C-alpha atoms as a printed R data frame, in Angstrom:
    type eleno elety resid chain resno       x       y      z
1   ATOM     1    CA   MET     A     1 114.939 153.293 55.993
2   ATOM     2    CA   VAL     A     2 117.975 151.186 55.204
3   ATOM     3    CA   LEU     A     3 118.552 148.179 57.404
4   ATOM     4    CA   LEU     A     4 121.007 148.701 60.216
5   ATOM     5    CA   VAL     A     5 123.525 146.067 59.120
6   ATOM     6    CA   THR     A     6 124.282 144.291 55.876
7   ATOM     7    CA   THR     A     7 125.854 141.189 57.362
8   ATOM     8    CA   LEU     A     8 124.519 139.201 60.237
9   ATOM     9    CA   ALA     A     9 126.842 139.556 63.214
10  ATOM    10    CA   PHE     A    10 126.043 137.798 66.436
11  ATOM    11    CA   ALA     A    11 126.133 139.995 69.523
12  ATOM    12    CA   GLY     A    12 129.005 138.015 70.994
13  ATOM    13    CA   ASP     A    13 131.163 138.621 67.923
14  ATOM    14    CA   TYR     A    14 130.453 142.329 67.991
15  ATOM    15    CA   LEU     A    15 131.156 142.598 71.702
16  ATOM    16    CA   ASN     A    16 134.558 140.989 71.054
17  ATOM    17    CA   SER     A    17 135.342 143.432 68.269
18  ATOM    18    CA   ALA     A    18 137.362 146.644 68.471
19  ATOM    19    CA   HIS     A    19 134.211 148.706 68.031
20  ATOM    20    CA   GLY     A    20 132.005 146.745 70.422
21  ATOM    21    CA   ASN     A    21 134.404 146.409 73.339
22  ATOM    22    CA   SER     A    22 132.926 147.893 76.512
23  ATOM    23    CA   SER     A    23 136.284 149.381 77.574
24  ATOM    24    CA   THR     A    24 137.906 150.493 74.327
25  ATOM    25    CA   GLY     A    25 135.061 150.426 71.780
26  ATOM    26    CA   VAL     A    26 133.229 153.228 70.022
27  ATOM    27    CA   LYS     A    27 132.444 156.257 72.207
28  ATOM    28    CA   ARG     A    28 131.467 159.329 70.233
29  ATOM    29    CA   THR     A    29 132.114 162.478 72.212
30  ATOM    30    CA   GLU     A    30 128.707 163.997 71.493
31  ATOM    31    CA   ARG     A    31 126.953 160.816 72.655
32  ATOM    32    CA   THR     A    32 128.928 159.959 75.806
33  ATOM    33    CA   THR     A    33 125.983 160.795 78.048
34  ATOM    34    CA   THR     A    34 123.511 158.996 75.780
35  ATOM    35    CA   TYR     A    35 125.118 155.630 75.118
36  ATOM    36    CA   SER     A    36 127.532 153.314 76.891
37  ATOM    37    CA   GLN     A    37 130.892 152.572 75.282
38  ATOM    38    CA   GLY     A    38 130.595 150.131 72.394
39  ATOM    39    CA   ASN     A    39 126.894 150.877 71.865
40  ATOM    40    CA   CYS     A    40 125.663 150.704 68.264
41  ATOM    41    CA   GLY     A    41 124.209 154.214 68.664
42  ATOM    42    CA   HIS     A    42 127.662 155.766 68.458
43  ATOM    43    CA   CYS     A    43 127.706 154.986 64.708
44  ATOM    44    CA   HIS     A    44 124.067 154.297 63.808
45  ATOM    45    CA   GLU     A    45 121.175 156.687 64.371
46  ATOM    46    CA   GLN     A    46 117.978 154.852 63.495
47  ATOM    47    CA   HIS     A    47 115.768 157.945 63.472
48  ATOM    48    CA   GLY     A    48 118.285 160.557 62.362
49  ATOM    49    CA   ILE     A    49 117.432 162.755 65.298
50  ATOM    50    CA   ILE     A    50 118.446 162.705 68.955
51  ATOM    51    CA   ASN     A    51 117.186 165.178 71.551
52  ATOM    52    CA   GLY     A    52 115.730 167.290 68.765
53  ATOM    53    CA   ALA     A    53 118.989 167.532 66.829
54  ATOM    54    CA   THR     A    54 118.985 166.091 63.302
55  ATOM    55    CA   ASN     A    55 122.026 164.651 61.565
56  ATOM    56    CA   SER     A    56 120.874 166.023 58.174
57  ATOM    57    CA   GLY     A    57 120.425 162.508 56.895
58  ATOM    58    CA   PRO     A    58 119.179 159.942 56.236
59  ATOM    59    CA   PHE     A    59 122.427 158.207 55.351
60  ATOM    60    CA   PRO     A    60 122.955 154.600 54.223
61  ATOM    61    CA   PHE     A    61 122.908 152.008 57.007
62  ATOM    62    CA   ASP     A    62 121.572 154.688 59.360
63  ATOM    63    CA   LEU     A    63 125.057 156.073 59.848
64  ATOM    64    CA   PHE     A    64 125.295 159.535 61.365
65  ATOM    65    CA   ARG     A    65 127.268 160.766 58.333
66  ATOM    66    CA   ASN     A    66 127.508 159.877 54.676
67  ATOM    67    CA   PHE     A    67 129.332 156.604 53.979
68  ATOM    68    CA   PHE     A    68 131.755 157.905 51.326
69  ATOM    69    CA   ASN     A    69 132.162 160.801 48.944
70  ATOM    70    CA   THR     A    70 132.198 159.030 45.571
71  ATOM    71    CA   GLY     A    71 133.351 162.288 44.016
72  ATOM    72    CA   ALA     A    72 136.686 161.924 45.796
73  ATOM    73    CA   THR     A    73 138.232 159.874 43.014
74  ATOM    74    CA   THR     A    74 141.796 160.591 44.156
75  ATOM    75    CA   GLY     A    75 143.492 161.885 47.293
76  ATOM    76    CA   SER     A    76 144.266 163.797 49.250
77  ATOM    77    CA   TYR     A    77 141.179 163.065 51.328
78  ATOM    78    CA   LEU     A    78 139.188 165.326 53.584
79  ATOM    79    CA   GLN     A    79 137.836 164.031 56.852
80  ATOM    80    CA   ASP     A    80 134.269 164.310 55.544
81  ATOM    81    CA   ASP     A    81 135.073 162.137 52.508
82  ATOM    82    CA   ASN     A    82 134.865 158.898 54.468
83  ATOM    83    CA   PHE     A    83 132.637 157.999 57.435
84  ATOM    84    CA   CYS     A    84 135.479 156.090 59.117
85  ATOM    85    CA   PHE     A    85 137.729 159.162 59.084
86  ATOM    86    CA   ALA     A    86 135.347 160.882 61.521
87  ATOM    87    CA   CYS     A    87 137.009 158.883 64.291
88  ATOM    88    CA   HIS     A    88 140.130 157.551 62.537
89  ATOM    89    CA   GLY     A    89 141.340 161.061 61.748
90  ATOM    90    CA   ALA     A    90 142.176 164.251 63.570
91  ATOM    91    CA   PRO     A    91 140.316 165.767 65.259
92  ATOM    92    CA   SER     A    92 138.573 162.526 66.159
93  ATOM    93    CA   LEU     A    93 134.981 162.169 67.295
94  ATOM    94    CA   GLN     A    94 136.082 159.230 69.441
95  ATOM    95    CA   SER     A    95 136.412 160.237 73.074
96  ATOM    96    CA   GLY     A    96 140.142 160.494 73.767
97  ATOM    97    CA   GLY     A    97 141.006 160.140 70.069
98  ATOM    98    CA   ILE     A    98 142.510 157.151 68.242
99  ATOM    99    CA   THR     A    99 146.177 156.661 67.398
100 ATOM   100    CA   ASN     A   100 146.899 154.306 64.496
101 ATOM   101    CA   ASN     A   101 150.577 154.025 63.594
102 ATOM   102    CA   ASP     A   102 151.506 152.385 60.292
103 ATOM   103    CA   TYR     A   103 152.474 148.732 59.841
104 ATOM   104    CA   ALA     A   104 156.229 149.426 59.818
105 ATOM   105    CA   GLN     A   105 156.004 151.068 63.227
106 ATOM   106    CA   THR     A   106 153.372 148.860 64.868
107 ATOM   107    CA   PHE     A   107 154.568 145.438 63.764
108 ATOM   108    CA   GLY     A   108 158.037 146.180 62.339
109 ATOM   109    CA   GLY     A   109 159.181 148.247 65.316
110 ATOM   110    CA   TYR     A   110 160.403 151.208 63.257
111 ATOM   111    CA   THR     A   111 161.204 154.016 65.665
112 ATOM   112    CA   THR     A   112 160.760 157.045 63.384
113 ATOM   113    CA   GLN     A   113 157.274 158.419 63.885
114 ATOM   114    CA   GLY     A   114 155.034 158.090 60.845
115 ATOM   115    CA   PRO     A   115 151.342 158.868 60.356
116 ATOM   116    CA   THR     A   116 149.302 158.644 63.540
117 ATOM   117    CA   THR     A   117 145.807 158.282 62.041
118 ATOM   118    CA   ILE     A   118 144.313 156.260 59.207
119 ATOM   119    CA   LEU     A   119 143.338 159.493 57.430
120 ATOM   120    CA   GLU     A   120 146.931 160.714 57.631
121 ATOM   121    CA   ALA     A   121 148.172 157.352 56.350
122 ATOM   122    CA   PHE     A   122 145.979 157.656 53.249
123 ATOM   123    CA   ASN     A   123 147.146 161.219 52.592
124 ATOM   124    CA   GLN     A   124 150.703 160.257 51.660
125 ATOM   125    CA   THR     A   125 152.619 159.812 48.407
126 ATOM   126    CA   SER     A   126 150.983 156.475 47.611
127 ATOM   127    CA   TYR     A   127 147.761 155.039 48.988
128 ATOM   128    CA   HIS     A   128 145.008 152.540 48.384
129 ATOM   129    CA   ASN     A   129 142.700 154.637 46.228
130 ATOM   130    CA   LEU     A   130 139.384 154.476 48.072
131 ATOM   131    CA   TYR     A   131 137.261 155.304 45.035
132 ATOM   132    CA   ASP     A   132 138.902 152.470 43.089
133 ATOM   133    CA   VAL     A   133 138.384 150.092 46.016
134 ATOM   134    CA   TRP     A   134 134.715 151.078 46.199
135 ATOM   135    CA   ASN     A   135 134.209 150.817 42.443
136 ATOM   136    CA   PHE     A   136 135.957 147.450 42.130
137 ATOM   137    CA   ALA     A   137 134.246 145.954 45.174
138 ATOM   138    CA   ARG     A   138 130.698 146.959 44.184
139 ATOM   139    CA   ASN     A   139 131.187 145.301 40.812
140 ATOM   140    CA   THR     A   140 132.864 142.194 42.195
141 ATOM   141    CA   PHE     A   141 131.628 141.112 45.627
142 ATOM   142    CA   SER     A   142 127.974 140.308 46.328
143 ATOM   143    CA   PHE     A   143 127.965 141.675 49.890
144 ATOM   144    CA   PHE     A   144 129.251 145.084 48.769
145 ATOM   145    CA   THR     A   145 126.594 147.572 47.640
146 ATOM   146    CA   ASP     A   146 126.703 150.979 46.013
147 ATOM   147    CA   GLN     A   147 126.240 152.433 49.519
148 ATOM   148    CA   SER     A   148 129.047 150.443 51.138
149 ATOM   149    CA   ASN     A   149 132.066 152.191 52.596
150 ATOM   150    CA   PRO     A   150 135.313 151.255 50.785
151 ATOM   151    CA   CYS     A   151 136.977 150.322 54.089
152 ATOM   152    CA   VAL     A   152 134.391 147.539 54.404
153 ATOM   153    CA   ALA     A   153 135.975 145.749 51.440
154 ATOM   154    CA   CYS     A   154 138.782 144.642 53.771
155 ATOM   155    CA   HIS     A   155 137.300 145.148 57.246
156 ATOM   156    CA   ASN     A   156 134.040 143.950 58.758
157 ATOM   157    CA   PRO     A   157 133.403 146.747 61.277
158 ATOM   158    CA   HIS     A   158 131.273 144.456 63.451
159 ATOM   159    CA   LEU     A   159 133.997 141.794 63.714
160 ATOM   160    CA   ALA     A   160 137.395 143.513 63.287
161 ATOM   161    CA   LYS     A   161 139.514 143.317 66.413
162 ATOM   162    CA   ARG     A   162 141.938 145.782 67.964
163 ATOM   163    CA   ILE     A   163 144.993 144.406 66.191
164 ATOM   164    CA   LYS     A   164 147.288 147.287 67.157
165 ATOM   165    CA   ALA     A   165 147.086 146.151 70.799
166 ATOM   166    CA   ASN     A   166 148.580 142.784 69.837
167 ATOM   167    CA   PRO     A   167 151.749 143.545 67.840
168 ATOM   168    CA   THR     A   168 153.435 140.258 68.801
169 ATOM   169    CA   ASN     A   169 150.494 138.074 67.773
170 ATOM   170    CA   PRO     A   170 148.247 139.899 65.312
171 ATOM   171    CA   SER     A   171 146.606 136.637 64.280
172 ATOM   172    CA   ALA     A   172 144.904 136.497 67.657
173 ATOM   173    CA   ALA     A   173 143.343 139.922 67.095
174 ATOM   174    CA   THR     A   174 143.037 140.169 63.337
175 ATOM   175    CA   ALA     A   175 141.218 143.129 61.822
176 ATOM   176    CA   VAL     A   176 140.618 141.834 58.308
177 ATOM   177    CA   SER     A   177 137.964 139.769 56.546
178 ATOM   178    CA   ARG     A   178 138.490 138.391 53.048
179 ATOM   179    CA   PRO     A   179 136.263 140.155 50.519
180 ATOM   180    CA   THR     A   180 135.163 136.713 49.392
181 ATOM   181    CA   ASP     A   181 134.186 135.800 52.963
182 ATOM   182    CA   HIS     A   182 133.060 139.042 54.555
183 ATOM   183    CA   GLY     A   183 131.088 137.367 57.331
184 ATOM   184    CA   THR     A   184 134.114 135.962 59.163
185 ATOM   185    CA   LEU     A   185 137.503 137.220 60.279
186 ATOM   186    CA   TRP     A   186 140.616 136.068 58.426
187 ATOM   187    CA   GLY     A   187 143.900 135.164 60.054
188 ATOM   188    CA   ASP     A   188 142.773 133.746 63.398
189 ATOM   189    CA   GLY     A   189 141.699 130.271 62.355
190 ATOM   190    CA   ALA     A   190 143.427 127.036 61.386
191 ATOM   191    CA   GLY     A   191 145.094 127.302 57.988
192 ATOM   192    CA   GLU     A   192 144.900 131.120 57.972
193 ATOM   193    CA   LYS     A   193 148.478 132.046 59.019
194 ATOM   194    CA   MET     A   194 151.462 132.892 56.820
195 ATOM   195    CA   ALA     A   195 152.967 129.613 58.077
196 ATOM   196    CA   ASP     A   196 150.123 127.895 56.209
197 ATOM   197    CA   PHE     A   197 150.380 129.803 52.916
198 ATOM   198    CA   PHE     A   198 153.284 127.669 51.659
199 ATOM   199    CA   THR     A   199 154.289 125.275 54.400
200 ATOM   200    CA   GLY     A   200 157.889 125.638 55.527
201 ATOM   201    CA   LYS     A   201 158.586 128.506 53.126
202 ATOM   202    CA   TYR     A   202 157.771 131.639 55.119
203 ATOM   203    CA   GLN     A   203 160.633 133.249 57.020
204 ATOM   204    CA   ALA     A   204 159.618 136.300 59.041
205 ATOM   205    CA   PRO     A   205 161.746 139.421 58.361
206 ATOM   206    CA   LEU     A   206 163.819 141.054 61.069
207 ATOM   207    CA   HIS     A   207 162.165 143.427 63.507
208 ATOM   208    CA   TYR     A   208 163.758 146.898 63.559
209 ATOM   209    CA   SER     A   209 164.902 146.547 67.171
210 ATOM   210    CA   SER     A   210 165.405 142.818 67.752
211 ATOM   211    CA   GLY     A   211 163.879 139.463 66.950
212 ATOM   212    CA   TYR     A   212 161.421 138.947 64.128
213 ATOM   213    CA   GLU     A   213 158.243 140.498 62.877
214 ATOM   214    CA   PRO     A   214 155.609 140.836 63.996
215 ATOM   215    CA   GLY     A   215 156.420 142.529 67.257
216 ATOM   216    CA   GLY     A   216 160.061 141.511 67.804
217 ATOM   217    CA   THR     A   217 159.503 138.008 69.202
218 ATOM   218    CA   ASN     A   218 161.476 134.788 68.673
219 ATOM   219    CA   THR     A   219 158.727 133.372 66.447
220 ATOM   220    CA   TYR     A   220 160.037 133.283 62.887
221 ATOM   221    CA   ASP     A   221 157.737 130.995 60.906
222 ATOM   222    CA   GLY     A   222 154.638 133.172 60.430
223 ATOM   223    CA   SER     A   223 152.510 131.154 62.841
224 ATOM   224    CA   ASN     A   224 151.532 134.427 64.570
225 ATOM   225    CA   LEU     A   225 150.828 136.376 61.364
226 ATOM   226    CA   PRO     A   226 147.599 136.373 59.309
227 ATOM   227    CA   ASP     A   227 148.035 134.935 55.832
228 ATOM   228    CA   TYR     A   228 148.085 138.292 54.072
229 ATOM   229    CA   ALA     A   229 149.184 136.656 50.798
230 ATOM   230    CA   THR     A   230 145.851 134.858 50.509
231 ATOM   231    CA   PHE     A   231 143.962 137.871 51.837
232 ATOM   232    CA   CYS     A   232 145.404 140.387 49.359
233 ATOM   233    CA   THR     A   233 145.122 138.071 46.366
234 ATOM   234    CA   ASP     A   234 141.365 137.962 46.799
235 ATOM   235    CA   CYS     A   235 141.605 141.154 44.716
236 ATOM   236    CA   HIS     A   236 145.192 141.484 43.523
237 ATOM   237    CA   ASN     A   237 145.548 138.247 41.592
238 ATOM   238    CA   SER     A   238 146.336 137.103 38.070
239 ATOM   239    CA   THR     A   239 142.770 137.267 36.772
240 ATOM   240    CA   ASN     A   240 141.150 140.440 38.165
241 ATOM   241    CA   THR     A   241 141.477 143.667 36.207
242 ATOM   242    CA   ILE     A   242 141.795 146.603 38.623
243 ATOM   243    CA   TYR     A   243 141.938 150.138 37.277
244 ATOM   244    CA   SER     A   244 143.914 152.751 39.184
245 ATOM   245    CA   THR     A   245 142.515 156.265 38.867
246 ATOM   246    CA   THR     A   246 145.656 157.542 40.572
247 ATOM   247    CA   LEU     A   247 148.022 155.913 38.066
248 ATOM   248    CA   GLY     A   248 145.698 156.215 35.055
249 ATOM   249    CA   ARG     A   249 146.144 152.564 34.084
250 ATOM   250    CA   ASN     A   250 145.283 149.043 35.147
251 ATOM   251    CA   LEU     A   251 147.331 147.616 37.992
252 ATOM   252    CA   ARG     A   252 149.739 144.849 37.088
253 ATOM   253    CA   PRO     A   253 148.307 141.373 37.718
254 ATOM   254    CA   ILE     A   254 149.966 139.497 40.577
255 ATOM   255    CA   ASP     A   255 150.480 135.736 40.447
256 ATOM   256    CA   TRP     A   256 151.522 134.675 43.950
257 ATOM   257    CA   ILE     A   257 150.331 131.089 43.453
258 ATOM   258    CA   SER     A   258 151.736 129.525 40.249
259 ATOM   259    CA   GLU     A   259 155.007 127.591 40.412
260 ATOM   260    CA   GLY     A   260 156.112 127.823 36.811
261 ATOM   261    CA   GLY     A   261 159.844 127.876 37.447
262 ATOM   262    CA   GLU     A   262 162.472 130.261 36.107
263 ATOM   263    CA   SER     A   263 160.405 131.480 33.158
264 ATOM   264    CA   GLY     A   264 157.104 131.518 35.030
265 ATOM   265    CA   PRO     A   265 154.254 131.863 35.399
266 ATOM   266    CA   GLY     A   266 154.348 133.020 38.995
267 ATOM   267    CA   ASP     A   267 156.135 135.761 40.915
268 ATOM   268    CA   LYS     A   268 159.329 134.583 42.576
269 ATOM   269    CA   HIS     A   269 158.420 136.304 45.814
270 ATOM   270    CA   GLY     A   270 155.318 134.100 45.923
271 ATOM   271    CA   ARG     A   271 155.280 130.325 45.632
272 ATOM   272    CA   ASN     A   272 157.333 130.423 42.432
273 ATOM   273    CA   SER     A   273 160.517 131.169 44.330
274 ATOM   274    CA   ALA     A   274 164.036 131.155 42.921
275 ATOM   275    CA   THR     A   275 165.259 127.725 41.835
276 ATOM   276    CA   VAL     A   276 169.002 128.243 41.254
277 ATOM   277    CA   ALA     A   277 170.501 130.456 43.949
278 ATOM   278    CA   ILE     A   278 170.026 133.799 45.671
279 ATOM   279    CA   SER     A   279 172.362 136.150 47.524
280 ATOM   280    CA   MET     A   280 170.527 137.277 50.634
281 ATOM   281    CA   ASN     A   281 171.040 139.204 53.835
282 ATOM   282    CA   ALA     A   282 169.946 138.032 57.274
283 ATOM   283    CA   PRO     A   283 167.725 136.389 58.256
284 ATOM   284    CA   TYR     A   284 167.379 134.725 54.840
285 ATOM   285    CA   SER     A   285 171.119 134.017 54.508
286 ATOM   286    CA   SER     A   286 170.883 131.569 57.415
287 ATOM   287    CA   ALA     A   287 167.157 131.253 57.884
288 ATOM   288    CA   PRO     A   288 165.958 129.631 61.124
289 ATOM   289    CA   ILE     A   289 163.221 127.857 59.156
290 ATOM   290    CA   GLY     A   290 166.033 125.813 57.601
291 ATOM   291    CA   ILE     A   291 165.964 126.695 53.915
292 ATOM   292    CA   SER     A   292 168.335 128.776 51.801
293 ATOM   293    CA   ILE     A   293 166.147 129.164 48.746
294 ATOM   294    CA   GLY     A   294 162.436 129.021 48.015
295 ATOM   295    CA   PHE     A   295 161.090 131.697 50.374
296 ATOM   296    CA   ALA     A   296 157.497 132.923 50.039
297 ATOM   297    CA   VAL     A   297 156.826 136.500 51.130
298 ATOM   298    CA   SER     A   298 153.869 138.180 52.831
299 ATOM   299    CA   CYS     A   299 152.563 141.263 51.019
300 ATOM   300    CA   LEU     A   300 152.945 143.309 54.205
301 ATOM   301    CA   ASP     A   301 156.632 142.420 54.451
302 ATOM   302    CA   CYS     A   302 157.112 145.141 51.790
303 ATOM   303    CA   HIS     A   303 153.838 147.112 51.510
304 ATOM   304    CA   GLU     A   304 151.757 149.266 53.835
305 ATOM   305    CA   PRO     A   305 148.028 148.493 53.667
306 ATOM   306    CA   HIS     A   306 146.781 152.110 53.714
307 ATOM   307    CA   GLY     A   307 149.470 154.464 52.426
308 ATOM   308    CA   SER     A   308 153.152 155.316 52.449
309 ATOM   309    CA   PRO     A   309 155.562 158.203 51.863
310 ATOM   310    CA   ASN     A   310 157.217 155.875 49.316
311 ATOM   311    CA   PRO     A   311 155.701 154.982 45.922
312 ATOM   312    CA   PHE     A   312 153.707 151.758 45.493
313 ATOM   313    CA   LEU     A   313 152.865 151.713 49.223
314 ATOM   314    CA   ILE     A   314 156.396 150.518 49.980
315 ATOM   315    CA   ARG     A   315 157.020 150.476 53.734
316 ATOM   316    CA   ARG     A   316 159.296 153.019 55.427
317 ATOM   317    CA   GLU     A   317 161.174 150.100 56.969
318 ATOM   318    CA   VAL     A   318 161.652 146.620 55.588
319 ATOM   319    CA   ASN     A   319 163.496 143.724 57.260
320 ATOM   320    CA   GLY     A   320 164.943 146.048 59.903
321 ATOM   321    CA   VAL     A   321 166.261 148.564 57.327
322 ATOM   322    CA   ALA     A   322 164.959 152.107 56.720
323 ATOM   323    CA   VAL     A   323 163.730 152.507 53.130
324 ATOM   324    CA   SER     A   324 163.342 155.849 51.355
325 ATOM   325    CA   ILE     A   325 162.439 156.020 47.659
326 ATOM   326    CA   THR     A   326 162.129 159.340 45.846
327 ATOM   327    CA   ASP     A   327 161.973 158.381 42.179
328 ATOM   328    CA   PRO     A   328 160.564 154.922 41.394
329 ATOM   329    CA   ASN     A   329 161.749 155.169 37.789
330 ATOM   330    CA   SER     A   330 165.393 155.049 38.753
331 ATOM   331    CA   LYS     A   331 167.790 152.977 40.824
332 ATOM   332    CA   ASP     A   332 166.000 154.264 43.942
333 ATOM   333    CA   MET     A   333 163.940 151.061 44.038
334 ATOM   334    CA   GLY     A   334 167.186 149.304 44.896
335 ATOM   335    CA   TYR     A   335 166.927 150.736 48.386
336 ATOM   336    CA   LEU     A   336 163.962 148.431 48.886
337 ATOM   337    CA   CYS     A   337 165.700 145.419 47.351
338 ATOM   338    CA   ARG     A   338 168.858 145.794 49.453
339 ATOM   339    CA   ALA     A   339 166.834 145.393 52.635
340 ATOM   340    CA   CYS     A   340 166.830 141.659 51.875
341 ATOM   341    CA   HIS     A   341 169.071 141.085 48.841
342 ATOM   342    CA   MET     A   342 172.857 141.478 48.913
343 ATOM   343    CA   ASP     A   343 174.041 144.631 47.139
344 ATOM   344    CA   ASP     A   344 177.697 145.292 46.350
345 ATOM   345    CA   LYS     A   345 178.310 146.833 49.760
346 ATOM   346    CA   ALA     A   346 176.930 143.765 51.532
347 ATOM   347    CA   ALA     A   347 178.927 141.546 49.156
348 ATOM   348    CA   GLY     A   348 182.111 143.427 50.061
349 ATOM   349    CA   ILE     A   349 183.031 144.687 46.596
350 ATOM   350    CA   SER     A   350 182.021 148.325 47.106
351 ATOM   351    CA   SER     A   351 181.714 150.834 49.912
352 ATOM   352    CA   THR     A   352 178.666 152.380 48.245
353 ATOM   353    CA   ALA     A   353 175.157 151.155 49.019
354 ATOM   354    CA   ASN     A   354 172.667 150.296 46.283
355 ATOM   355    CA   ARG     A   355 175.150 149.153 43.630
356 ATOM   356    CA   TRP     A   356 174.314 145.821 42.009
357 ATOM   357    CA   GLU     A   357 177.298 144.550 39.987
358 ATOM   358    CA   TYR     A   358 177.726 141.486 42.223
359 ATOM   359    CA   ILE     A   359 174.256 140.005 41.795
360 ATOM   360    CA   HIS     A   360 174.033 140.783 38.066
361 ATOM   361    CA   HIS     A   361 177.579 139.879 37.004
362 ATOM   362    CA   LYS     A   362 179.619 138.079 39.677
363 ATOM   363    CA   ALA     A   363 177.396 135.851 41.863
364 ATOM   364    CA   SER     A   364 177.262 132.097 41.289
365 ATOM   365    CA   ASP     A   365 173.979 132.399 39.418
366 ATOM   366    CA   ARG     A   366 174.810 135.689 37.670
367 ATOM   367    CA   PRO     A   367 172.497 136.178 34.701
368 ATOM   368    CA   TYR     A   368 174.731 138.405 32.550
369 ATOM   369    CA   VAL     A   369 178.361 138.450 31.437
370 ATOM   370    CA   GLN     A   370 179.977 141.874 31.527
371 ATOM   371    CA   MET     A   371 179.968 143.106 27.931
372 ATOM   372    CA   GLN     A   372 178.408 145.936 25.954
373 ATOM   373    CA   CYS     A   373 177.848 147.772 29.239
374 ATOM   374    CA   MET     A   374 176.109 150.808 27.751
375 ATOM   375    CA   PHE     A   375 173.116 148.769 26.649
376 ATOM   376    CA   CYS     A   376 171.901 148.633 30.238
377 ATOM   377    CA   HIS     A   377 174.054 151.290 31.896
378 ATOM   378    CA   GLN     A   378 173.096 154.253 29.784
379 ATOM   379    CA   ALA     A   379 175.211 157.408 30.050
380 ATOM   380    CA   GLY     A   380 177.337 155.818 32.744
381 ATOM   381    CA   GLY     A   381 174.378 155.509 35.100
382 ATOM   382    CA   VAL     A   382 172.142 152.601 35.947
383 ATOM   383    CA   SER     A   383 168.870 151.968 34.188
384 ATOM   384    CA   ASN     A   384 165.430 151.944 35.729
385 ATOM   385    CA   CYS     A   385 165.144 148.926 38.056
386 ATOM   386    CA   LEU     A   386 161.488 148.590 37.077
387 ATOM   387    CA   ASN     A   387 162.470 147.671 33.523
388 ATOM   388    CA   CYS     A   388 162.859 144.131 34.817
389 ATOM   389    CA   HIS     A   389 161.943 144.036 38.508
390 ATOM   390    CA   MET     A   390 158.192 144.352 38.981
391 ATOM   391    CA   HIS     A   391 155.304 141.973 39.626
392 ATOM   392    CA   GLY     A   392 155.126 139.472 36.769
393 ATOM   393    CA   LYS     A   393 158.082 140.836 34.803
394 ATOM   394    CA   ASP     A   394 160.989 138.997 33.260
395 ATOM   395    CA   ASP     A   395 164.087 140.530 31.689
396 ATOM   396    CA   SER     A   396 162.708 140.727 28.142
397 ATOM   397    CA   TRP     A   397 163.559 144.440 28.262
398 ATOM   398    CA   ALA     A   398 167.184 143.326 27.712
399 ATOM   399    CA   GLY     A   399 166.328 142.113 24.199
400 ATOM   400    CA   ALA     A   400 168.947 139.760 22.787
401 ATOM   401    CA   ARG     A   401 170.632 139.601 26.186
402 ATOM   402    CA   ALA     A   402 167.503 138.424 28.001
403 ATOM   403    CA   THR     A   403 167.628 135.156 29.924
404 ATOM   404    CA   GLY     A   404 163.855 134.713 30.133
405 ATOM   405    CA   ARG     A   405 163.992 134.588 33.905
406 ATOM   406    CA   ILE     A   406 161.113 135.959 35.942
407 ATOM   407    CA   CYS     A   407 162.739 138.872 37.746
408 ATOM   408    CA   PHE     A   408 160.441 139.489 40.680
């Protein structure tokens, strides 16, 4: 028999968690007459048999189903591929079902309905590959075993709180634990907010309806938002090598910490922010936090944590603007950039959205003079934005015309 839990969780912590809550916690439909809501027995069956009915186990951690189908190396996923999908999918085994909208809708206020379950969120164009998460975590983090569920890399199921019920203050009900500190929640303690990541440098993006993220309040400094930059860079940093089975290559390293200046190292959306000038839209053009340059961004300002209809887990809405990207290897990525950065339409030199002559050739800190246009603008069109704008990239693609600037 495998022990019931892998990490010690005091009863009080579990009872305060989303799963242990006596009003909204776990309540498996086929066990409603057997266990009270929040009871461990809704997920764990110590003997594999109840009232003469076997669960066909045993399964790791005494779960009533297998933890994860390691043969599911890419999506789309079936409900049986992941233990968590039994309830966080449709149909759900949780009495009454569970609705989980995506980050853009829950915390960004986007009004167009997106996925309504975690399983549906993963079964979109781009997603966190669960096999890759499982494979990386079991080879990296001591708490994570070969029988651990990939969701556990980011969530401690005995501690995670019901964050969706607190869209205006997710720090107070955080659902994540750092992989390097699985035994505690992340985002609810001192020094664990986006306001703490780079003091005075985080400006919350606009909420789709009014106010600022998260939740459309007047709080704009990240003091109500978990420090997702620190959380995500536990894995996605400048030293870890993470292979993507979906993409067939290693993911690009992300340096959100270094402050190497214009030529790096360090991504400019992290602590190594722009040093000369930037042409921004609201709220960054007149940021309430009182700076005009040097912003540090939260990963979830642009990315969904589970999956997205856009490539690279790009959110459906960013900074109050709907974002739709069909082909990432084109100027489509500009539809993400223009949510915050001033395109020609915002600059008043064109009536067409997603044109970028102003920033590249006319702004005060323009990097390029207008000559030999065809080098970049092949066949009268615009080149792939990702030639220069991607985590860790500079404009070396431009050859002799390169400035050496970090471009992301």
